[in-house]
mmCIF file of C-alpha atoms in Angstrom:
data_model
loop_
_atom_site.group_PDB
_atom_site.id
_atom_site.type_symbol
_atom_site.label_atom_id
_atom_site.label_comp_id
_atom_site.label_asym_id
_atom_site.label_seq_id
_atom_site.Cartn_x
_atom_site.Cartn_y
_atom_site.Cartn_z
ATOM 1 C CA MET A 1 -69.924 2.044 17.311
ATOM 2 C CA PHE A 2 -70.853 4.386 20.166
ATOM 3 C CA LYS A 3 -72.958 7.425 19.247
ATOM 4 C CA ILE A 4 -72.820 10.518 21.453
ATOM 5 C CA ASP A 5 -76.188 12.195 22.178
ATOM 6 C CA ASN A 6 -77.946 8.918 21.387
ATOM 7 C CA PRO A 7 -81.737 9.452 21.772
ATOM 8 C CA LYS A 8 -82.071 5.932 23.218
ATOM 9 C CA ASN A 9 -79.706 6.813 26.070
ATOM 10 C CA ASN A 10 -81.619 10.032 26.606
ATOM 11 C CA THR A 11 -84.888 8.090 26.848
ATOM 12 C CA LYS A 12 -83.461 5.652 29.386
ATOM 13 C CA ASN A 13 -81.964 8.559 31.326
ATOM 14 C CA VAL A 14 -85.362 10.256 31.483
ATOM 15 C CA VAL A 15 -87.336 7.094 32.324
ATOM 16 C CA HIS A 16 -84.959 6.405 35.210
ATOM 17 C CA ALA A 17 -85.622 9.896 36.571
ATOM 18 C CA PHE A 18 -89.377 9.322 36.298
ATOM 19 C CA PHE A 19 -89.421 6.140 38.377
ATOM 20 C CA LEU A 20 -86.853 7.394 40.881
ATOM 21 C CA ALA A 21 -88.887 10.551 41.513
ATOM 22 C CA LEU A 22 -92.084 8.508 41.682
ATOM 23 C CA ALA A 23 -90.478 6.601 44.548
ATOM 24 C CA ILE A 24 -88.531 9.143 46.597
ATOM 25 C CA THR A 25 -91.097 11.957 46.503
ATOM 26 C CA ILE A 26 -92.890 10.207 49.344
ATOM 27 C CA ALA A 27 -89.956 11.151 51.593
ATOM 28 C CA GLU A 28 -89.535 14.691 50.257
ATOM 29 C CA PRO A 29 -87.436 16.497 52.905
ATOM 30 C CA SER A 30 -89.532 19.670 52.731
ATOM 31 C CA THR A 31 -92.897 17.993 53.301
ATOM 32 C CA ILE A 32 -93.584 14.345 54.194
ATOM 33 C CA LEU A 33 -90.283 13.346 55.821
ATOM 34 C CA PRO A 34 -90.416 16.008 58.590
ATOM 35 C CA LEU A 35 -94.009 15.044 59.435
ATOM 36 C CA MET A 36 -93.188 11.322 59.416
ATOM 37 C CA VAL A 37 -90.264 11.791 61.790
ATOM 38 C CA ASN A 38 -92.342 14.180 63.865
ATOM 39 C CA HIS A 39 -94.829 11.339 64.370
ATOM 40 C CA PHE A 40 -92.185 9.379 66.272
ATOM 41 C CA THR A 41 -90.539 12.300 68.084
ATOM 42 C CA GLU A 42 -91.294 15.929 68.902
ATOM 43 C CA SER A 43 -87.616 16.949 68.727
ATOM 44 C CA VAL A 44 -86.947 19.343 65.837
ATOM 45 C CA ILE A 45 -83.253 18.494 66.149
ATOM 46 C CA ILE A 46 -84.031 14.874 65.259
ATOM 47 C CA VAL A 47 -86.233 16.082 62.406
ATOM 48 C CA GLY A 48 -83.207 18.002 61.132
ATOM 49 C CA ILE A 49 -80.950 14.977 61.545
ATOM 50 C CA PHE A 50 -83.249 12.770 59.494
ATOM 51 C CA ALA A 51 -83.592 15.405 56.775
ATOM 52 C CA SER A 52 -79.788 15.321 56.580
ATOM 53 C CA LEU A 53 -79.611 11.537 56.598
ATOM 54 C CA LEU A 54 -81.652 11.296 53.413
ATOM 55 C CA ARG A 55 -78.940 13.098 51.468
ATOM 56 C CA GLY A 56 -75.987 13.608 53.774
ATOM 57 C CA GLY A 57 -74.792 10.009 53.991
ATOM 58 C CA ALA A 58 -73.170 10.446 50.603
ATOM 59 C CA VAL A 59 -70.588 12.867 52.005
ATOM 60 C CA VAL A 60 -68.410 10.237 53.636
ATOM 61 C CA VAL A 61 -67.631 8.242 50.484
ATOM 62 C CA GLN A 62 -67.332 10.773 47.666
ATOM 63 C CA LEU A 63 -63.541 10.982 47.618
ATOM 64 C CA TYR A 64 -63.119 7.242 48.142
ATOM 65 C CA ALA A 65 -65.444 6.569 45.204
ATOM 66 C CA ALA A 66 -63.442 8.974 43.023
ATOM 67 C CA PHE A 67 -60.170 7.326 44.124
ATOM 68 C CA HIS A 68 -61.299 4.146 42.364
ATOM 69 C CA ALA A 69 -63.465 5.681 39.615
ATOM 70 C CA GLN A 70 -60.611 7.696 38.083
ATOM 71 C CA ALA A 71 -59.138 4.423 36.827
ATOM 72 C CA TYR A 72 -62.397 2.904 35.558
ATOM 73 C CA LYS A 73 -62.864 2.617 31.812
ATOM 74 C CA GLN A 74 -66.557 1.934 32.461
ATOM 75 C CA VAL A 75 -68.631 2.664 35.575
ATOM 76 C CA MET A 76 -71.905 0.862 34.797
ATOM 77 C CA PRO A 77 -70.889 -2.468 36.419
ATOM 78 C CA TYR A 78 -70.375 -0.616 39.703
ATOM 79 C CA PHE A 79 -73.568 1.378 39.224
ATOM 80 C CA ARG A 80 -75.565 -1.880 39.264
ATOM 81 C CA LYS A 81 -74.305 -2.674 42.768
ATOM 82 C CA VAL A 82 -75.193 0.832 43.945
ATOM 83 C CA PHE A 83 -78.752 0.475 42.658
ATOM 84 C CA PHE A 84 -79.243 -2.899 44.356
ATOM 85 C CA PHE A 85 -78.211 -1.645 47.790
ATOM 86 C CA ARG A 86 -80.222 1.593 47.434
ATOM 87 C CA PHE A 87 -83.320 -0.497 46.747
ATOM 88 C CA LEU A 88 -82.761 -2.645 49.846
ATOM 89 C CA SER A 89 -82.149 0.426 52.042
ATOM 90 C CA TRP A 90 -85.357 2.142 50.906
ATOM 91 C CA LEU A 91 -87.357 -1.040 51.432
ATOM 92 C CA LEU A 92 -85.934 -1.341 54.965
ATOM 93 C CA VAL A 93 -87.580 1.945 55.980
ATOM 94 C CA GLY A 94 -91.054 0.735 55.003
ATOM 95 C CA VAL A 95 -90.580 -2.734 56.476
ATOM 96 C CA SER A 96 -89.339 -1.268 59.783
ATOM 97 C CA ILE A 97 -92.368 0.998 60.133
ATOM 98 C CA PHE A 98 -94.731 -1.834 59.152
ATOM 99 C CA PHE A 99 -93.448 -4.351 61.700
ATOM 100 C CA LEU A 100 -92.412 -2.015 64.556
ATOM 101 C CA GLY A 101 -94.513 1.125 64.125
ATOM 102 C CA ASP A 102 -95.619 2.744 67.366
ATOM 103 C CA SER A 103 -94.847 -0.332 69.478
ATOM 104 C CA ASN A 104 -91.256 0.831 69.921
ATOM 105 C CA LYS A 105 -90.831 4.336 68.521
ATOM 106 C CA PRO A 106 -87.090 4.720 69.311
ATOM 107 C CA LEU A 107 -86.289 1.412 67.597
ATOM 108 C CA THR A 108 -88.468 2.317 64.619
ATOM 109 C CA LEU A 109 -86.646 5.640 64.297
ATOM 110 C CA PHE A 110 -83.309 3.821 64.489
ATOM 111 C CA PHE A 111 -84.127 1.537 61.568
ATOM 112 C CA ILE A 112 -85.611 4.406 59.567
ATOM 113 C CA GLY A 113 -82.334 6.241 60.121
ATOM 114 C CA VAL A 114 -80.274 3.209 59.082
ATOM 115 C CA GLY A 115 -82.286 2.847 55.891
ATOM 116 C CA LEU A 116 -82.069 6.522 54.982
ATOM 117 C CA PHE A 117 -78.354 6.689 55.784
ATOM 118 C CA PHE A 118 -77.379 3.711 53.613
ATOM 119 C CA PHE A 119 -79.687 4.887 50.826
ATOM 120 C CA SER A 120 -77.772 8.155 50.874
ATOM 121 C CA PHE A 121 -74.408 6.465 51.518
ATOM 122 C CA MET A 122 -74.666 4.433 48.325
ATOM 123 C CA ALA A 123 -75.655 7.590 46.475
ATOM 124 C CA GLY A 124 -72.153 8.846 47.263
ATOM 125 C CA PHE A 125 -70.773 6.267 44.858
ATOM 126 C CA GLY A 126 -73.667 6.762 42.464
ATOM 127 C CA ALA A 127 -73.137 10.531 42.230
ATOM 128 C CA ILE A 128 -69.592 10.087 40.923
ATOM 129 C CA TYR A 129 -70.638 7.393 38.455
ATOM 130 C CA PHE A 130 -73.649 9.421 37.301
ATOM 131 C CA LYS A 131 -71.619 12.547 36.486
ATOM 132 C CA GLU A 132 -69.067 10.421 34.658
ATOM 133 C CA LEU A 133 -71.794 8.811 32.562
ATOM 134 C CA GLN A 134 -73.496 12.103 31.718
ATOM 135 C CA ALA A 135 -70.184 13.582 30.576
ATOM 136 C CA LYS A 136 -69.429 10.543 28.397
ATOM 137 C CA LEU A 137 -72.907 10.146 26.904
ATOM 138 C CA PHE A 138 -73.869 13.718 26.042
ATOM 139 C CA SER A 139 -72.352 16.923 24.651
ATOM 140 C CA LYS A 140 -72.586 20.179 26.661
ATOM 141 C CA LYS A 141 -75.691 21.490 24.885
ATOM 142 C CA TYR A 142 -77.468 18.133 24.769
ATOM 143 C CA ARG A 143 -76.572 17.416 28.387
ATOM 144 C CA GLY A 144 -78.434 20.515 29.529
ATOM 145 C CA LYS A 145 -81.486 19.360 27.583
ATOM 146 C CA THR A 146 -81.415 15.779 28.835
ATOM 147 C CA MET A 147 -81.017 16.988 32.428
ATOM 148 C CA ALA A 148 -83.968 19.353 31.954
ATOM 149 C CA ASN A 149 -85.915 16.438 30.473
ATOM 150 C CA ARG A 150 -85.017 14.374 33.532
ATOM 151 C CA GLN A 151 -86.271 17.145 35.776
ATOM 152 C CA VAL A 152 -89.565 17.439 33.877
ATOM 153 C CA ALA A 153 -90.086 13.662 33.925
ATOM 154 C CA GLY A 154 -89.227 13.563 37.618
ATOM 155 C CA SER A 155 -91.600 16.417 38.317
ATOM 156 C CA ILE A 156 -94.490 14.753 36.475
ATOM 157 C CA ALA A 157 -93.803 11.573 38.428
ATOM 158 C CA SER A 158 -93.699 13.561 41.654
ATOM 159 C CA ILE A 159 -97.086 15.120 40.906
ATOM 160 C CA ILE A 160 -98.501 11.634 40.477
ATOM 161 C CA SER A 161 -96.680 10.515 43.616
ATOM 162 C CA GLY A 162 -97.926 13.557 45.511
ATOM 163 C CA GLY A 163 -101.510 12.700 44.632
ATOM 164 C CA ILE A 164 -101.023 9.082 45.700
ATOM 165 C CA ALA A 165 -99.290 10.179 48.889
ATOM 166 C CA GLY A 166 -102.128 12.579 49.682
ATOM 167 C CA TYR A 167 -104.640 9.763 49.229
ATOM 168 C CA VAL A 168 -102.722 7.226 51.310
ATOM 169 C CA LEU A 169 -102.056 9.740 54.090
ATOM 170 C CA SER A 170 -105.767 10.620 54.227
ATOM 171 C CA VAL A 171 -107.171 7.088 54.064
ATOM 172 C CA TYR A 172 -104.748 5.227 56.321
ATOM 173 C CA GLU A 173 -103.652 6.086 59.838
ATOM 174 C CA ALA A 174 -100.069 6.948 60.726
ATOM 175 C CA PRO A 175 -97.619 5.297 60.847
ATOM 176 C CA MET A 176 -98.962 2.510 58.587
ATOM 177 C CA ASN A 177 -99.548 4.995 55.784
ATOM 178 C CA TYR A 178 -95.815 5.763 55.736
ATOM 179 C CA ALA A 179 -94.985 2.043 55.699
ATOM 180 C CA TYR A 180 -97.223 1.433 52.684
ATOM 181 C CA LEU A 181 -95.722 4.366 50.803
ATOM 182 C CA PHE A 182 -92.141 3.231 51.318
ATOM 183 C CA MET A 183 -92.706 -0.428 50.469
ATOM 184 C CA ILE A 184 -94.647 0.297 47.279
ATOM 185 C CA SER A 185 -92.244 3.018 46.163
ATOM 186 C CA SER A 186 -89.236 0.717 46.567
ATOM 187 C CA LEU A 187 -90.679 -1.519 43.840
ATOM 188 C CA LEU A 188 -91.209 1.473 41.544
ATOM 189 C CA MET A 189 -87.636 2.552 42.210
ATOM 190 C CA ALA A 190 -86.395 -0.871 41.127
ATOM 191 C CA ILE A 191 -88.066 -0.454 37.713
ATOM 192 C CA GLY A 192 -86.161 2.761 37.059
ATOM 193 C CA PHE A 193 -82.895 1.185 38.151
ATOM 194 C CA ALA A 194 -83.421 -1.828 35.868
ATOM 195 C CA ILE A 195 -83.969 0.429 32.839
ATOM 196 C CA PHE A 196 -81.003 2.726 33.536
ATOM 197 C CA VAL A 197 -78.427 -0.079 33.720
ATOM 198 C CA THR A 198 -79.164 -1.004 30.075
ATOM 199 C CA ILE A 199 -77.668 2.305 28.880
ATOM 200 C CA GLU A 200 -74.878 1.876 26.333
ATOM 201 C CA GLU A 201 -71.653 3.212 27.878
ATOM 202 C CA PRO A 202 -68.497 3.933 25.852
ATOM 203 C CA VAL A 203 -65.069 2.781 27.017
ATOM 204 C CA LYS A 204 -62.992 5.641 28.412
ATOM 205 C CA GLU A 205 -59.375 5.514 27.266
ATOM 206 C CA ASN A 206 -58.071 8.722 28.885
ATOM 207 C CA ILE A 207 -57.974 7.569 32.500
ATOM 208 C CA SER A 208 -55.742 8.374 35.455
ATOM 209 C CA ILE A 209 -53.438 5.849 37.043
ATOM 210 C CA LYS A 210 -54.735 5.182 40.535
ATOM 211 C CA GLU A 211 -52.419 6.217 43.364
ATOM 212 C CA LYS A 212 -50.846 3.508 45.511
ATOM 213 C CA SER A 213 -52.928 4.509 48.530
ATOM 214 C CA PHE A 214 -56.060 6.470 49.351
ATOM 215 C CA LYS A 215 -53.977 8.734 51.598
ATOM 216 C CA LEU A 216 -51.790 9.723 48.654
ATOM 217 C CA PHE A 217 -54.893 10.286 46.549
ATOM 218 C CA VAL A 218 -56.344 12.662 49.142
ATOM 219 C CA GLN A 219 -53.047 14.580 49.285
ATOM 220 C CA ASN A 220 -53.072 14.958 45.504
ATOM 221 C CA ALA A 221 -56.721 16.001 45.542
ATOM 222 C CA VAL A 222 -56.018 18.694 48.128
ATOM 223 C CA THR A 223 -53.115 19.971 46.022
ATOM 224 C CA LEU A 224 -55.392 20.078 42.990
ATOM 225 C CA LEU A 225 -58.027 22.022 44.935
ATOM 226 C CA LYS A 226 -55.459 24.585 46.123
ATOM 227 C CA SER A 227 -54.201 25.124 42.581
ATOM 228 C CA ASP A 228 -57.583 25.674 40.907
ATOM 229 C CA GLN A 229 -59.074 29.012 41.980
ATOM 230 C CA ARG A 230 -62.215 28.526 39.931
ATOM 231 C CA LEU A 231 -63.013 25.211 41.582
ATOM 232 C CA LYS A 232 -62.484 26.703 45.063
ATOM 233 C CA LYS A 233 -64.747 29.702 44.441
ATOM 234 C CA GLN A 234 -67.373 27.522 42.793
ATOM 235 C CA ILE A 235 -67.450 25.210 45.793
ATOM 236 C CA ILE A 236 -67.891 28.165 48.176
ATOM 237 C CA VAL A 237 -70.820 29.531 46.150
ATOM 238 C CA ILE A 238 -72.607 26.177 46.007
ATOM 239 C CA LEU A 239 -71.981 25.406 49.688
ATOM 240 C CA LEU A 240 -73.498 28.764 50.638
ATOM 241 C CA GLY A 241 -76.362 27.995 48.280
ATOM 242 C CA TYR A 242 -77.112 24.888 50.301
ATOM 243 C CA SER A 243 -77.949 27.172 53.228
ATOM 244 C CA TYR A 244 -81.570 26.845 52.130
ATOM 245 C CA PHE A 245 -81.434 23.550 54.047
ATOM 246 C CA LEU A 246 -81.155 25.536 57.279
ATOM 247 C CA ALA A 247 -84.831 26.417 57.054
ATOM 248 C CA MET A 248 -86.420 24.360 54.285
ATOM 249 C CA PRO A 249 -87.360 21.223 56.324
ATOM 250 C CA PHE A 250 -89.084 23.409 58.920
ATOM 251 C CA VAL A 251 -91.261 25.446 56.557
ATOM 252 C CA ILE A 252 -93.878 22.682 56.574
ATOM 253 C CA LEU A 253 -93.805 22.554 60.386
ATOM 254 C CA ASN A 254 -94.386 26.314 60.504
ATOM 255 C CA ALA A 255 -97.319 25.853 58.133
ATOM 256 C CA ASN A 256 -98.686 23.130 60.404
ATOM 257 C CA ASP A 257 -98.588 25.614 63.289
ATOM 258 C CA SER A 258 -100.391 28.272 61.214
ATOM 259 C CA PHE A 259 -103.397 26.203 60.097
ATOM 260 C CA THR A 260 -104.707 22.635 60.108
ATOM 261 C CA LEU A 261 -102.615 20.732 57.599
ATOM 262 C CA THR A 262 -104.548 17.860 55.987
ATOM 263 C CA GLY A 263 -103.163 14.976 53.963
ATOM 264 C CA TRP A 264 -104.618 16.495 50.807
ATOM 265 C CA MET A 265 -102.956 19.844 51.535
ATOM 266 C CA LEU A 266 -99.638 18.056 51.983
ATOM 267 C CA GLY A 267 -100.093 16.252 48.686
ATOM 268 C CA GLY A 268 -101.041 19.597 47.134
ATOM 269 C CA PHE A 269 -97.817 21.219 48.311
ATOM 270 C CA ILE A 270 -95.814 18.367 46.769
ATOM 271 C CA THR A 271 -97.750 18.751 43.534
ATOM 272 C CA LEU A 272 -97.185 22.510 43.434
ATOM 273 C CA GLN A 273 -93.465 22.053 44.066
ATOM 274 C CA MET A 274 -93.307 19.665 41.131
ATOM 275 C CA ILE A 275 -95.346 22.013 38.937
ATOM 276 C CA GLY A 276 -92.729 24.635 39.747
ATOM 277 C CA SER A 277 -90.083 22.144 38.670
ATOM 278 C CA ILE A 278 -91.855 21.541 35.353
ATOM 279 C CA ILE A 279 -92.298 25.268 34.732
ATOM 280 C CA GLY A 280 -88.629 25.931 35.496
ATOM 281 C CA SER A 281 -87.222 23.063 33.430
ATOM 282 C CA THR A 282 -89.579 23.516 30.464
ATOM 283 C CA PHE A 283 -89.567 27.274 30.067
ATOM 284 C CA LEU A 284 -86.313 28.325 31.700
ATOM 285 C CA TRP A 285 -83.548 25.836 32.522
ATOM 286 C CA ARG A 286 -83.598 23.822 29.276
ATOM 287 C CA LYS A 287 -83.020 27.069 27.346
ATOM 288 C CA ILE A 288 -80.040 28.232 29.410
ATOM 289 C CA HIS A 289 -76.615 26.761 28.606
ATOM 290 C CA ASP A 290 -74.766 29.362 30.693
ATOM 291 C CA TYR A 291 -74.617 27.414 33.944
ATOM 292 C CA GLU A 292 -73.242 30.329 35.977
ATOM 293 C CA LYS A 293 -76.352 32.302 34.994
ATOM 294 C CA MET A 294 -78.562 29.336 35.846
ATOM 295 C CA LEU A 295 -77.009 29.103 39.317
ATOM 296 C CA THR A 296 -77.567 32.823 39.952
ATOM 297 C CA LEU A 297 -81.222 32.679 38.904
ATOM 298 C CA SER A 298 -81.818 29.594 41.071
ATOM 299 C CA LEU A 299 -80.447 31.391 44.126
ATOM 300 C CA LEU A 300 -82.680 34.375 43.372
ATOM 301 C CA PHE A 301 -85.797 32.190 43.308
ATOM 302 C CA MET A 302 -84.781 30.621 46.641
ATOM 303 C CA ILE A 303 -84.370 34.049 48.227
ATOM 304 C CA ILE A 304 -87.811 35.152 47.028
ATOM 305 C CA ALA A 305 -89.375 31.968 48.455
ATOM 306 C CA PHE A 306 -87.919 32.554 51.929
ATOM 307 C CA VAL A 307 -88.861 36.244 51.880
ATOM 308 C CA ILE A 308 -92.463 35.135 51.317
ATOM 309 C CA ALA A 309 -92.071 32.590 54.139
ATOM 310 C CA LEU A 310 -91.331 35.451 56.540
ATOM 311 C CA PHE A 311 -94.909 36.678 56.120
ATOM 312 C CA ALA A 312 -96.750 33.472 55.188
ATOM 313 C CA GLU A 313 -99.917 32.657 57.159
ATOM 314 C CA SER A 314 -102.311 31.086 54.649
ATOM 315 C CA PHE A 315 -102.442 28.003 52.464
ATOM 316 C CA TYR A 316 -102.017 30.133 49.350
ATOM 317 C CA SER A 317 -98.838 31.825 50.546
ATOM 318 C CA TYR A 318 -97.287 28.449 51.373
ATOM 319 C CA ALA A 319 -98.451 27.151 48.003
ATOM 320 C CA LEU A 320 -96.444 29.922 46.331
ATOM 321 C CA ILE A 321 -93.411 29.098 48.483
ATOM 322 C CA PHE A 322 -93.386 25.451 47.398
ATOM 323 C CA LEU A 323 -93.970 26.452 43.777
ATOM 324 C CA LEU A 324 -90.845 28.641 43.911
ATOM 325 C CA PHE A 325 -88.922 25.877 45.689
ATOM 326 C CA GLY A 326 -89.661 23.633 42.702
ATOM 327 C CA VAL A 327 -88.360 26.184 40.207
ATOM 328 C CA ALA A 328 -85.232 26.937 42.251
ATOM 329 C CA PHE A 329 -84.159 23.420 43.237
ATOM 330 C CA ASP A 330 -84.044 22.117 39.671
ATOM 331 C CA GLY A 331 -81.927 25.000 38.391
ATOM 332 C CA PHE A 332 -79.589 24.627 41.354
ATOM 333 C CA LYS A 333 -79.216 20.890 40.772
ATOM 334 C CA ILE A 334 -78.614 21.157 37.014
ATOM 335 C CA SER A 335 -76.095 23.997 37.339
ATOM 336 C CA ASP A 336 -74.305 22.288 40.234
ATOM 337 C CA MET A 337 -73.640 19.166 38.175
ATOM 338 C CA ASN A 338 -72.760 20.853 34.890
ATOM 339 C CA LEU A 339 -70.454 23.504 36.348
ATOM 340 C CA VAL A 340 -68.033 20.898 37.652
ATOM 341 C CA ILE A 341 -68.208 18.820 34.471
ATOM 342 C CA GLU A 342 -67.373 21.871 32.372
ATOM 343 C CA ILE A 343 -64.215 22.841 34.265
ATOM 344 C CA ALA A 344 -62.834 19.334 34.871
ATOM 345 C CA PRO A 345 -60.140 17.751 32.641
ATOM 346 C CA GLU A 346 -61.392 14.410 31.292
ATOM 347 C CA ASP A 347 -58.933 12.233 33.199
ATOM 348 C CA LYS A 348 -59.561 14.102 36.479
ATOM 349 C CA ARG A 349 -63.346 14.396 36.137
ATOM 350 C CA PRO A 350 -64.173 11.964 38.981
ATOM 351 C CA VAL A 351 -61.729 13.807 41.268
ATOM 352 C CA TYR A 352 -63.194 17.233 40.455
ATOM 353 C CA ALA A 353 -66.720 15.909 40.917
ATOM 354 C CA ALA A 354 -65.820 14.291 44.237
ATOM 355 C CA LEU A 355 -64.097 17.411 45.573
ATOM 356 C CA GLN A 356 -67.080 19.613 44.770
ATOM 357 C CA VAL A 357 -69.759 17.180 45.873
ATOM 358 C CA ASN A 358 -67.879 16.055 48.972
ATOM 359 C CA ILE A 359 -67.323 19.589 50.285
ATOM 360 C CA THR A 360 -70.637 21.140 49.220
ATOM 361 C CA SER A 361 -72.525 18.147 50.599
ATOM 362 C CA LEU A 362 -71.628 19.385 54.058
ATOM 363 C CA GLY A 363 -74.545 21.719 53.415
ATOM 364 C CA LEU A 364 -76.836 18.711 53.542
ATOM 365 C CA PHE A 365 -76.257 18.694 57.297
ATOM 366 C CA PHE A 366 -77.540 22.253 57.681
ATOM 367 C CA PRO A 367 -80.987 20.944 58.768
ATOM 368 C CA ILE A 368 -79.337 19.726 61.984
ATOM 369 C CA LEU A 369 -78.008 23.214 62.664
ATOM 370 C CA GLY A 370 -81.426 24.608 61.795
ATOM 371 C CA GLY A 371 -83.040 22.247 64.286
ATOM 372 C CA VAL A 372 -80.603 23.314 67.020
ATOM 373 C CA ILE A 373 -81.302 26.997 66.301
ATOM 374 C CA LEU A 374 -85.062 26.433 66.454
ATOM 375 C CA THR A 375 -84.735 24.488 69.693
ATOM 376 C CA PHE A 376 -82.959 27.289 71.524
ATOM 377 C CA ILE A 377 -84.168 30.446 69.769
ATOM 378 C CA LYS A 378 -87.647 29.153 68.871
ATOM 379 C CA SER A 379 -88.062 31.630 66.036
ATOM 380 C CA TYR A 380 -88.878 30.744 62.447
ATOM 381 C CA THR A 381 -88.311 34.395 61.553
ATOM 382 C CA PHE A 382 -84.706 34.246 62.766
ATOM 383 C CA ILE A 383 -83.878 31.091 60.819
ATOM 384 C CA TYR A 384 -85.527 32.468 57.676
ATOM 385 C CA MET A 385 -83.526 35.703 57.953
ATOM 386 C CA LEU A 386 -80.277 33.781 58.481
ATOM 387 C CA THR A 387 -81.012 31.646 55.425
ATOM 388 C CA ILE A 388 -81.814 34.691 53.294
ATOM 389 C CA GLY A 389 -78.572 36.397 54.351
ATOM 390 C CA LEU A 390 -76.424 33.403 53.365
ATOM 391 C CA LEU A 391 -78.275 32.979 50.065
ATOM 392 C CA VAL A 392 -77.739 36.650 49.228
ATOM 393 C CA LEU A 393 -74.002 36.186 49.863
ATOM 394 C CA SER A 394 -73.993 33.128 47.588
ATOM 395 C CA LEU A 395 -75.845 35.109 44.920
ATOM 396 C CA TYR A 396 -73.300 37.934 45.086
ATOM 397 C CA LEU A 397 -70.343 35.547 44.748
ATOM 398 C CA SER A 398 -72.011 33.623 41.908
ATOM 399 C CA LEU A 399 -71.988 36.782 39.789
ATOM 400 C CA LYS A 400 -68.177 36.731 39.906
ATOM 401 C CA LEU A 401 -67.663 33.118 38.835
ATOM 402 C CA LYS A 402 -67.663 33.888 35.130
ATOM 403 C CA ASN A 403 -64.505 35.979 35.406
ATOM 404 C CA ILE A 404 -62.463 33.361 37.265
ATOM 405 C CA LYS A 405 -60.198 31.198 35.136
ATOM 406 C CA HIS A 406 -59.667 27.608 36.111
ATOM 407 C CA ALA A 407 -56.530 25.490 35.895
#
């Protein structure tokens, strides 16, 4: 008989987060990824594009995934396929750099982009399945704890990964150091995937009957969105919150212009960001079950980080920025997921999740806009100020979410 809040499922949930973070930290979009792409091109627009590819590929399939998932009694069989293709996509990045490298930089960039896009693309399906699983496996209070535990485990793994990345980047020359990191991390990622798929999943009886066509499904989803004021306002707040992506990938490039950035410094920034994540999840986020409040606090930490970035010139000031990033990102991620789960009817949960994720994920393409702005205006100060302004607006609107009733 299925047991909700099963500690075994919690353990597998946390272990998966550990190995996934151990793997993907080496392409962290605020540190290593911009420098890796910058090795193959000097265009900040392309740097922005690749920062978006890592997460933005999921946008195009969210609604389609929900169209099918609403009728699934169990999602784990489909999750296994997602994990397999994510592993292959991540491995492709490392293999491409290893065999092509500097011999043909445009072609290397192309295959890196293909790998990152499909890694993110498959995450579009995975995001819907993941939210469905979390809602089925854990109660509201326990879910907040297990997500905080995931964040702590992921942060510890990222600290380890940051140290390894710092070592590899210092010992080996670019671009081979990036190739080694991606190929090794793909194997670590596979371990986490293999453990997660053994989670015991209950059969869901309260499911929706799938529409006859995807077009009809989209029409119904749009009608649902128009009728639920809370969902609409929540989506606006979170989309504005994603404006941190306008400037975040370029903070490390600004640091690189301010002082000589060594491999160990880069690894140190990753470590500090993960320490911030641990501090936030251990002492703050795991104790807050009011997800509107969690979202507001996360936005506040982001704003403080970018205010510091306006005046940052030393290693220590950037260290504080990445520490605050770590605190803020985890709270934003946990609140983002739980807010939509809390307001969604059980049978329409995949649809609600897809609507929110699909629309707010447009913010994952903000790095491209940030790159365009930097190309023409050439001012980090301007892009930081723009980001702060949008985050302040998101913060203001988040304070009003509590009073909005949902359908």
